[in-house]
Coordinates of C-alpha atoms in Angstrom, one line a residue:
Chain L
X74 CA 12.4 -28.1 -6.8
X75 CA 9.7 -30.8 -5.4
X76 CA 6.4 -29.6 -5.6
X77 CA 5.0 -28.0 -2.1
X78 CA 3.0 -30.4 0.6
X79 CA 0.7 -27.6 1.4
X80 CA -0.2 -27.0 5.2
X81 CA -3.8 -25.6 6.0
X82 CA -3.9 -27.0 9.5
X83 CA -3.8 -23.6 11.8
X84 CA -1.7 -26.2 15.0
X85 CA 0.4 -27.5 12.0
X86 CA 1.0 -24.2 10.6
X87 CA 2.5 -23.4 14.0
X88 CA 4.6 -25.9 14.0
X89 CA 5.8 -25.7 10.6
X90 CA 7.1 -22.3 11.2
X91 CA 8.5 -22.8 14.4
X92 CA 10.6 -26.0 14.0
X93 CA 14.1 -25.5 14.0
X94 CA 14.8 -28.6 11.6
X95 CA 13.1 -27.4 9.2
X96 CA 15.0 -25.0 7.0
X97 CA 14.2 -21.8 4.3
X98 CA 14.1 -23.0 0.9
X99 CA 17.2 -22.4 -1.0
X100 CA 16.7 -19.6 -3.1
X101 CA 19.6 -18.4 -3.9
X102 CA 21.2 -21.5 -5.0
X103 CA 18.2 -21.2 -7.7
X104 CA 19.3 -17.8 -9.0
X105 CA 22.9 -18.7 -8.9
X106 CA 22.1 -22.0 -10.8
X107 CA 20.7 -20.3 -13.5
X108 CA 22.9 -17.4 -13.9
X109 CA 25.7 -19.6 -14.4
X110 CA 23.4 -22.1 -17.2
X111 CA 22.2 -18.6 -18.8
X112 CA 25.3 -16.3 -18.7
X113 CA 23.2 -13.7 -16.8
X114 CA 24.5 -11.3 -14.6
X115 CA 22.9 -12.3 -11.2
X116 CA 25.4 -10.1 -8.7
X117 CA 23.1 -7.8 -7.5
X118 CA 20.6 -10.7 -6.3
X119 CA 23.8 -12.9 -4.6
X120 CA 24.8 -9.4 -3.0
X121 CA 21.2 -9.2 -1.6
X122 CA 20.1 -12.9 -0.5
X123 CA 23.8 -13.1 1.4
X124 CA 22.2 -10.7 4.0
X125 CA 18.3 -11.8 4.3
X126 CA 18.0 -14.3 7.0
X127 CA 15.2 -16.2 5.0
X128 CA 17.9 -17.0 2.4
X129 CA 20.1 -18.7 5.5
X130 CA 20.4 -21.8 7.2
X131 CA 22.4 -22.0 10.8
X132 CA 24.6 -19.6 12.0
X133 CA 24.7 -17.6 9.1
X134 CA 20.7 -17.3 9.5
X135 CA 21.1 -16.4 13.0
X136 CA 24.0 -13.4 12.3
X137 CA 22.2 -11.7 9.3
X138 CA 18.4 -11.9 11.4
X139 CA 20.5 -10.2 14.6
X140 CA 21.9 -7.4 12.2
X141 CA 18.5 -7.1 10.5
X142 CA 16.6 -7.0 14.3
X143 CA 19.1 -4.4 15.3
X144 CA 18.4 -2.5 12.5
X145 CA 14.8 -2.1 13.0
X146 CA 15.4 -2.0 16.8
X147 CA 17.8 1.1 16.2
X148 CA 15.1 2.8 14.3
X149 CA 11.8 1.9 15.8
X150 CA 11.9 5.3 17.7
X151 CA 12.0 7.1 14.8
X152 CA 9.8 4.8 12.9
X153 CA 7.1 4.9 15.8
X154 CA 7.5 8.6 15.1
X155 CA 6.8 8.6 11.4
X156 CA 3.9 6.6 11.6
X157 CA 1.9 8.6 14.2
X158 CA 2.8 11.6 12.3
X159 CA 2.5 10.6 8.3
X160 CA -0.3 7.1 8.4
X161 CA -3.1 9.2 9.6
X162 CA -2.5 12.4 7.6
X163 CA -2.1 10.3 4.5
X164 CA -5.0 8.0 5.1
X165 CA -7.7 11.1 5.5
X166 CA -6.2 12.5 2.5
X167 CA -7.1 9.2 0.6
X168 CA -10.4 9.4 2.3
X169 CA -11.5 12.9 1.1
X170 CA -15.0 12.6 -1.3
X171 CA -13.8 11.8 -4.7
X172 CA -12.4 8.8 -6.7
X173 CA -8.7 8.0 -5.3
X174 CA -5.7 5.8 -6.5
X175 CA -5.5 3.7 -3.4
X176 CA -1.8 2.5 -4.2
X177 CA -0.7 6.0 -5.4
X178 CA -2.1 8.3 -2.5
X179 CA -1.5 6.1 0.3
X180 CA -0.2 2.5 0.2
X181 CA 3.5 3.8 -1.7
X182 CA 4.1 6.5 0.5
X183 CA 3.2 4.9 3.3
X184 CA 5.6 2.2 2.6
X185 CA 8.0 3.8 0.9
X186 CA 8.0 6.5 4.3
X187 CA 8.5 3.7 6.7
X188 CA 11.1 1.5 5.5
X189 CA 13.2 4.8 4.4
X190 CA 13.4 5.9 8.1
X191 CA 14.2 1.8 8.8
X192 CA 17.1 2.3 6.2
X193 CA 18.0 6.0 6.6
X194 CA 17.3 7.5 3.2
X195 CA 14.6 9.0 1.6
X196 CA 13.2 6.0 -0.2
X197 CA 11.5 5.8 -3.5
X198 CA 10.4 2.0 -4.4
X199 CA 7.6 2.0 -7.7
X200 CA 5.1 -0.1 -6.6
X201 CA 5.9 -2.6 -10.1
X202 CA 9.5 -2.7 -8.9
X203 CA 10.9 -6.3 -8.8
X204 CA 13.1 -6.1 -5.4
X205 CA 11.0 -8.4 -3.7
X206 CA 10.7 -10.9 -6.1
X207 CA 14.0 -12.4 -5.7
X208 CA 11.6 -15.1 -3.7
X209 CA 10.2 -16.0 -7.0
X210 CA 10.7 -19.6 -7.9
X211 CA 8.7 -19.0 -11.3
X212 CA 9.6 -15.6 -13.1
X213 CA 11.4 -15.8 -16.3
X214 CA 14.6 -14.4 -17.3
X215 CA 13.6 -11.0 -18.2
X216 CA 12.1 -10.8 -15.0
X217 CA 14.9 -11.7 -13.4
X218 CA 17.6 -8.9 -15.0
X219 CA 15.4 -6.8 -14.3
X220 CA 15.3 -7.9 -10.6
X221 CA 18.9 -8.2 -10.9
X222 CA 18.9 -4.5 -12.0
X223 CA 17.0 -3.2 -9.1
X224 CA 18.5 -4.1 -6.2
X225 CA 21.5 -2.7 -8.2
X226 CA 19.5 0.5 -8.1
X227 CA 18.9 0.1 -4.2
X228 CA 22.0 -0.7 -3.5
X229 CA 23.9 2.1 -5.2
X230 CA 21.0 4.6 -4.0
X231 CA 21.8 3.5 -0.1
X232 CA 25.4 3.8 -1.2
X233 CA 25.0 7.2 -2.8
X234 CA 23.4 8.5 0.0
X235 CA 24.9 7.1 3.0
X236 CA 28.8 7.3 1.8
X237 CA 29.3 6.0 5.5
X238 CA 27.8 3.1 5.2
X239 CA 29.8 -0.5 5.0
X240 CA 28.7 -3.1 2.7
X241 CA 27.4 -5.3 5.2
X242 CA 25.6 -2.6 6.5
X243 CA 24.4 -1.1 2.8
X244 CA 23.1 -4.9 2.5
X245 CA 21.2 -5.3 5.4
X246 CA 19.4 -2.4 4.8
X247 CA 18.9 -3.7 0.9
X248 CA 17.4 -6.9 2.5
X249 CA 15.4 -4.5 4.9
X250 CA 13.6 -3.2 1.8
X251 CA 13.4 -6.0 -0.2
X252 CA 11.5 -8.3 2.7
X253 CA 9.2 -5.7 4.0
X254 CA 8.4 -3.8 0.3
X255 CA 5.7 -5.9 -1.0
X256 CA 4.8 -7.6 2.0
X257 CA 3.6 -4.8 3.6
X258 CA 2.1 -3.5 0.4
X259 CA 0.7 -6.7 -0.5
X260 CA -1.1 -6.6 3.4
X261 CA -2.3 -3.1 3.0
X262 CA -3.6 -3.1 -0.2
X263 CA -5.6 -7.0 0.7
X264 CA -6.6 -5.6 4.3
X265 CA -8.2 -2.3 2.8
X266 CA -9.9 -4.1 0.3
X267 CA -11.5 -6.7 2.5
X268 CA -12.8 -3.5 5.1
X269 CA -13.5 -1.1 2.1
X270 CA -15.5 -3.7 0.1
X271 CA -17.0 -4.7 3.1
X272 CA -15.2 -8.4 3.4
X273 CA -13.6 -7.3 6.6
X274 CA -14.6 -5.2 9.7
X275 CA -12.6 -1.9 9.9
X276 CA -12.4 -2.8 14.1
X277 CA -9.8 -5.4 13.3
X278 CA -8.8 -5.4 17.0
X279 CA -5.4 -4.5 16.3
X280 CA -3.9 -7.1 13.7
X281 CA -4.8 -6.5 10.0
X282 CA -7.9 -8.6 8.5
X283 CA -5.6 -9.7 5.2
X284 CA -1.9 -11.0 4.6
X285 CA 0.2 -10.0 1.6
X286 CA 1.9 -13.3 2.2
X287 CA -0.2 -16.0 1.5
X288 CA 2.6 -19.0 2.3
X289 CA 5.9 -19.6 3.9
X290 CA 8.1 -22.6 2.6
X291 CA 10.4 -24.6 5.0
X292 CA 12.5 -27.6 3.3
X293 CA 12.5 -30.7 5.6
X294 CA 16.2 -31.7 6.6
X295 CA 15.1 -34.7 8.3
X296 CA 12.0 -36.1 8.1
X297 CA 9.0 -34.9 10.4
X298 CA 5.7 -36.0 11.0
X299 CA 2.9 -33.5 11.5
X300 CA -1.0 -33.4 11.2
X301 CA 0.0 -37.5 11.4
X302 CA 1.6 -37.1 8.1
X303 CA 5.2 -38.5 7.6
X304 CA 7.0 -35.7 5.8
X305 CA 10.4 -37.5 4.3
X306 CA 13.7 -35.3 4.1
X307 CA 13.9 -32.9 1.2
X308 CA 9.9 -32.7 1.2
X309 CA 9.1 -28.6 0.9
X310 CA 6.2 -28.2 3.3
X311 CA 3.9 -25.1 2.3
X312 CA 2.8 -23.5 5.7
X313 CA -0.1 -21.7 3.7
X314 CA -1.0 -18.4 5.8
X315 CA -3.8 -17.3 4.0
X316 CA -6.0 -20.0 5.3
X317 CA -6.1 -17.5 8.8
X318 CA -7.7 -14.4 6.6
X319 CA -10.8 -14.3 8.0
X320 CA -9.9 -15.4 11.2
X321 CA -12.2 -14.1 13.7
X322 CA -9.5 -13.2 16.4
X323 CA -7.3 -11.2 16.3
X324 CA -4.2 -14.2 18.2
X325 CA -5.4 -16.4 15.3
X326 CA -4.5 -13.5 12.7
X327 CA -1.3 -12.9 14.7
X328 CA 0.0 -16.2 13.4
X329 CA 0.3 -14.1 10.3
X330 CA 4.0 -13.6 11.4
X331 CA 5.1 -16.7 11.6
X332 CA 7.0 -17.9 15.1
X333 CA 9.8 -19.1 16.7
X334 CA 13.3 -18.4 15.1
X335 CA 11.5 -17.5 12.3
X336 CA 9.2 -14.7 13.3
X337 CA 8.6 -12.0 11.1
X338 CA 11.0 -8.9 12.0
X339 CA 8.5 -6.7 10.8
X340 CA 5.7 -7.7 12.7
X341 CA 6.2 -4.5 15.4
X342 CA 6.3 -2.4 12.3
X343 CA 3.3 -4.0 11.2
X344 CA 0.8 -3.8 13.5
X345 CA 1.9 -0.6 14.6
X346 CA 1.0 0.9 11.4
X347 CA -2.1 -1.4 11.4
X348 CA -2.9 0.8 14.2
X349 CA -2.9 3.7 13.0
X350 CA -5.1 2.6 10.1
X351 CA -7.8 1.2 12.1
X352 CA -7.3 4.4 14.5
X353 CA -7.8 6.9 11.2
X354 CA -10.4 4.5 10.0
X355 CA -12.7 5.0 13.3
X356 CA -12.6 8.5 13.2
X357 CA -13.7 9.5 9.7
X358 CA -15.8 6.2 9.3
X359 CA -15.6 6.8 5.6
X360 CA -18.4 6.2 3.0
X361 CA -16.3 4.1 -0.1
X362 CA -16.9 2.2 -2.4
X363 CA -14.1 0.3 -4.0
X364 CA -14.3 0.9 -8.2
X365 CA -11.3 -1.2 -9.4
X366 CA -9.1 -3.5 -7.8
X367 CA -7.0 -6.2 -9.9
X368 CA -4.4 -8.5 -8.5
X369 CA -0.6 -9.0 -10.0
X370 CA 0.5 -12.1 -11.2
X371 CA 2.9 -13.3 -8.5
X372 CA 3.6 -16.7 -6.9
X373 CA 5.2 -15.1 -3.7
X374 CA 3.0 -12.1 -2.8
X375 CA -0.8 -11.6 -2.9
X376 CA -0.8 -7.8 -3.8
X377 CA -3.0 -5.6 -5.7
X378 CA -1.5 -3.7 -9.2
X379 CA -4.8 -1.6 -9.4
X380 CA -6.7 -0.6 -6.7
X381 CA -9.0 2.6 -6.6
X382 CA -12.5 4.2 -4.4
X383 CA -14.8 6.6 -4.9
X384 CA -15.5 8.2 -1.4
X385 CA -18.6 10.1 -0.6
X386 CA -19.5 12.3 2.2
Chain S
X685 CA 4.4 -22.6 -40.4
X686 CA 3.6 -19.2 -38.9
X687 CA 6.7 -17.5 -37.5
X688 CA 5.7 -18.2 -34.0
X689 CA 5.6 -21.5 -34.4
X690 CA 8.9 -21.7 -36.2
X691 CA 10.2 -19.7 -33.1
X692 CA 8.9 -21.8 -31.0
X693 CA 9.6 -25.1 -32.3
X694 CA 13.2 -23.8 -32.6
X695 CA 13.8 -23.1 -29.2
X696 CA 12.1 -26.3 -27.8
X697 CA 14.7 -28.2 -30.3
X698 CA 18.0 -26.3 -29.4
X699 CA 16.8 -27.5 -25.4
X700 CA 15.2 -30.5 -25.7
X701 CA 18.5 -32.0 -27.7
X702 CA 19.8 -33.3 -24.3
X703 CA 16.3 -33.9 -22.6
X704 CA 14.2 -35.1 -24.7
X705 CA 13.6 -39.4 -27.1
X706 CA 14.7 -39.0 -30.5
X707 CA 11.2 -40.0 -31.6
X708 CA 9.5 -37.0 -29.9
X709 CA 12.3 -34.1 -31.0
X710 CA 11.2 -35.7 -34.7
X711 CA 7.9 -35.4 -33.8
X712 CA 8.5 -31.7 -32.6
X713 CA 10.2 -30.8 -35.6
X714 CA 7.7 -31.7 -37.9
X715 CA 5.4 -29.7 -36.1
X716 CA 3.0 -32.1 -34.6
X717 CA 1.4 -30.9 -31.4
X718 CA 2.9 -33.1 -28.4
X719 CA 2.2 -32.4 -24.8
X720 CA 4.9 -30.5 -23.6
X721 CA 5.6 -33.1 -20.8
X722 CA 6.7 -35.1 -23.5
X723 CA 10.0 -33.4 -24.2
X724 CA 11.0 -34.1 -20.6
X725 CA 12.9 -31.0 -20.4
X726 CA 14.9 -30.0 -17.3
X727 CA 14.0 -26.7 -15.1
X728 CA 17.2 -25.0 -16.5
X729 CA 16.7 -26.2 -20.6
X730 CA 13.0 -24.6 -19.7
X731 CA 14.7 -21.1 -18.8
X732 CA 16.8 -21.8 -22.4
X733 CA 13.3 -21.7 -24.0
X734 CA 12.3 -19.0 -22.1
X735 CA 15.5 -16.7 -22.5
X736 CA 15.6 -17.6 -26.5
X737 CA 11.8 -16.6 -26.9
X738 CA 12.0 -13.3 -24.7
X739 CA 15.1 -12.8 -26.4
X740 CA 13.5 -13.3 -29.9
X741 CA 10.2 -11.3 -29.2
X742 CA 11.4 -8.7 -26.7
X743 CA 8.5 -10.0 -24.3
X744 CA 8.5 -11.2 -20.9
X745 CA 7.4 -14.9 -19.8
X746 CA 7.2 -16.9 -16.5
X747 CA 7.5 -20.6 -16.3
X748 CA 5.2 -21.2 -14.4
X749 CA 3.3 -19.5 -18.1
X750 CA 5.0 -22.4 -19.4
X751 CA 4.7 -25.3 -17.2
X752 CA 0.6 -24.9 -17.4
X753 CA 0.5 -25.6 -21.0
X754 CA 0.0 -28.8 -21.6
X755 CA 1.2 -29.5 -25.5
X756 CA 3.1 -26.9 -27.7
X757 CA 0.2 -26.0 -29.4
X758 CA -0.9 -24.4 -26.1
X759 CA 2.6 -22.5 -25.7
X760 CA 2.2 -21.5 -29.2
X761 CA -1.0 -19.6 -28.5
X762 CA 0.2 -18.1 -25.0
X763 CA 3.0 -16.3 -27.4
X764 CA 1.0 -15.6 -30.0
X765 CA -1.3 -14.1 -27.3
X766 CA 1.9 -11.9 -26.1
X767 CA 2.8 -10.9 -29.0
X768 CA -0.8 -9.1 -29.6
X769 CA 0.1 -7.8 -26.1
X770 CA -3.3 -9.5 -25.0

């Protein structure tokens, strides 16, 4: 794969993400590719990147994002539900004087909550699992049977426990998991650390201050021109989204999720947990102090592997 | 030769065969430290080296590990490195 132009230009970005002639980057020809060189078993992955709409160009891009926006739009009552109920309860637990495991108490639950009432089961995701890292253009082959092994996992979880289910319909809610799992993790875990460190305002006006997805990657088909910049076909063009943490808006930090036939599915789901966050936040105005916080070693997400606070009162 | 190194060296050869000028693979194999960029290796030979020293070692590597070594010496030391679990 060519190596990324990378876009930093907030207009550009916008365009970038909202072009239709540009296209996702092929991933699973990647995993396919090597699979077949290495004599791996990649099933589980081809099972999974047939049914997320990233993976997709053109009408098959189009069908898997309307089963994937139905989805969400089927359960968004009852996801609206479990986040005023569970994201404030959780959150003042977390916030109780004490040291607390950030990840542990509230960030996995939290996530691993909201994307089981998307999907329909009670969901249990470790936070080191490798689901999402089917993006991955660098793991190594390790790595990738153990990706390979679980969405196998997923897959035969959902089955398990939703016997009704079709395998379309098993793998949209697979490819539910696997594109919101660490991107929302990756966004709460940077977010909290930017207000609890003091980086960030905890009155982020209704958008989070951090994303967990630092770039998107569109491959040119035919060659575009932006910032005044000829961009020949094949070029990958790196709409780098981390460029807008710190924005001082909240519309600028908006352009977190993407636009145009692109737009994140999520996003509604995001920020409506975001609100109850900032809405938790306000009201017990905690004293913390942030103790350890490391990063994982990941090209696709920017997500935190240790995170912990001491809270005082 | 440590047994890193013979590891090493060993699965750079069995990849580079197709890749890589005859003068460099003799250059490899008697252990002088090339930049890696030398052996011209393909994406999927890289993921050969990768799958036959996780294999070897029972450890996990990225290639992106890989790619920011610059000679063989350097790769040498990254696995030595995992191998200490450091």
């Amino acid at each position: 794969m060519p190596l990324p132009t990378a876009i930093t230009d907030f207009e550009a970005i916008a365009q970038v993400l909202g072009k239709n002639e540009l296209a996702p980057v092929a991933y699973g020809e990647r995993h396919r590719a090597l699979g077949a060189h290495l004599g791996i078993d990649t099933s589980q992955i081809d099972f999974a990147i047939a049914a997320i709409p990233l993976c997709q160009r053109g009408s098959v891009h189009s069908e898997t994002r309307r089963r994937l926006a139905k989805l969400i739009a089927d359960t968004a009552p009852a996801a609206d539900r479990y986040l005023s109920e569970n994201v404030p309860k959780l959150l003042r637990a977390t916030l109780t004087p004490g040291r607390h495991d950030v990840i542990g108490e509230f960030i996995s639950p939290c996530v691993n909550g909201l994307l089981g009432v998307n999907i329909g089961i009670d969901l249990t995701i470790a936070h080191d699992s490798m689901v999402s890292r089917i993006f991955s253009q660098s793991i190594g082959v390790a790595k990738r049977k153990r990706l390979n092994d679980d969405i196998g996992n997923l897959r035969h979880a959902i089955s398990a426990a939703r016997p009704d289910l079709s395998e379309n319909a098993v793998a949209d809610r697979v490819a539910l998991v696997i594109l919101g799992n660490d991107a929302l993790r990756g966004t709460l875990g940077k977010s909290l650390h930017a207000i609890f460190s003091g980086e960030a305002k905890a009155e982020s006006a209704g958008a989070p201050p951090r994303t967990g997805v630092p770039y998107i990657d569109r491959e040119v088909l035919v060659a575009q021109t932006f910032s005044g910049q000829l961009h020949p076909a094949g070029t990958i063009l790196r709409a780098t989204l981390s460029v807008l943490n710190d924005a001082d808006n909240t519309e600028a930090r908006l352009r977190f999720f993407g636009f145009g036939p692109h737009t994140c599915l999520g996003r509604r789901l995001s920020l409506g947990l975001w609100r109850q966050i900032e809405k938790t936040l306000a009201e017990v105005a905690p004293k913390v102090k942030v103790v350890s916080y490391s990063m994982r070693k990941d090209d696709v997400f920017d997500i935190p592997e240790t995170f912990e606070i001491e809270v005082t009162p | 030769m440590t047994d890193t190194q013979k590891l090493v060296i060993d699965a750079l050869m069995t990849a580079a065969e197709r890749d890589t000028p005859a003068a460099v693979l003799e250059d490899l194999q008697n252990g002088k430290d090339i930049p890696l960029a030398a052996l011209e290796l393909e994406s999927l030979s890289r993921f050969e080296v990768i799958m036959q020293i996780e294999e070897a070692l029972d450890i996990e590597l990225d290639d992106d590990e890989i790619t920011a070594r610059d000679t063989v010496g350097g790769l040498i030391a990254l696995i030595d490195a995992r191998r200490q679990g450091t």
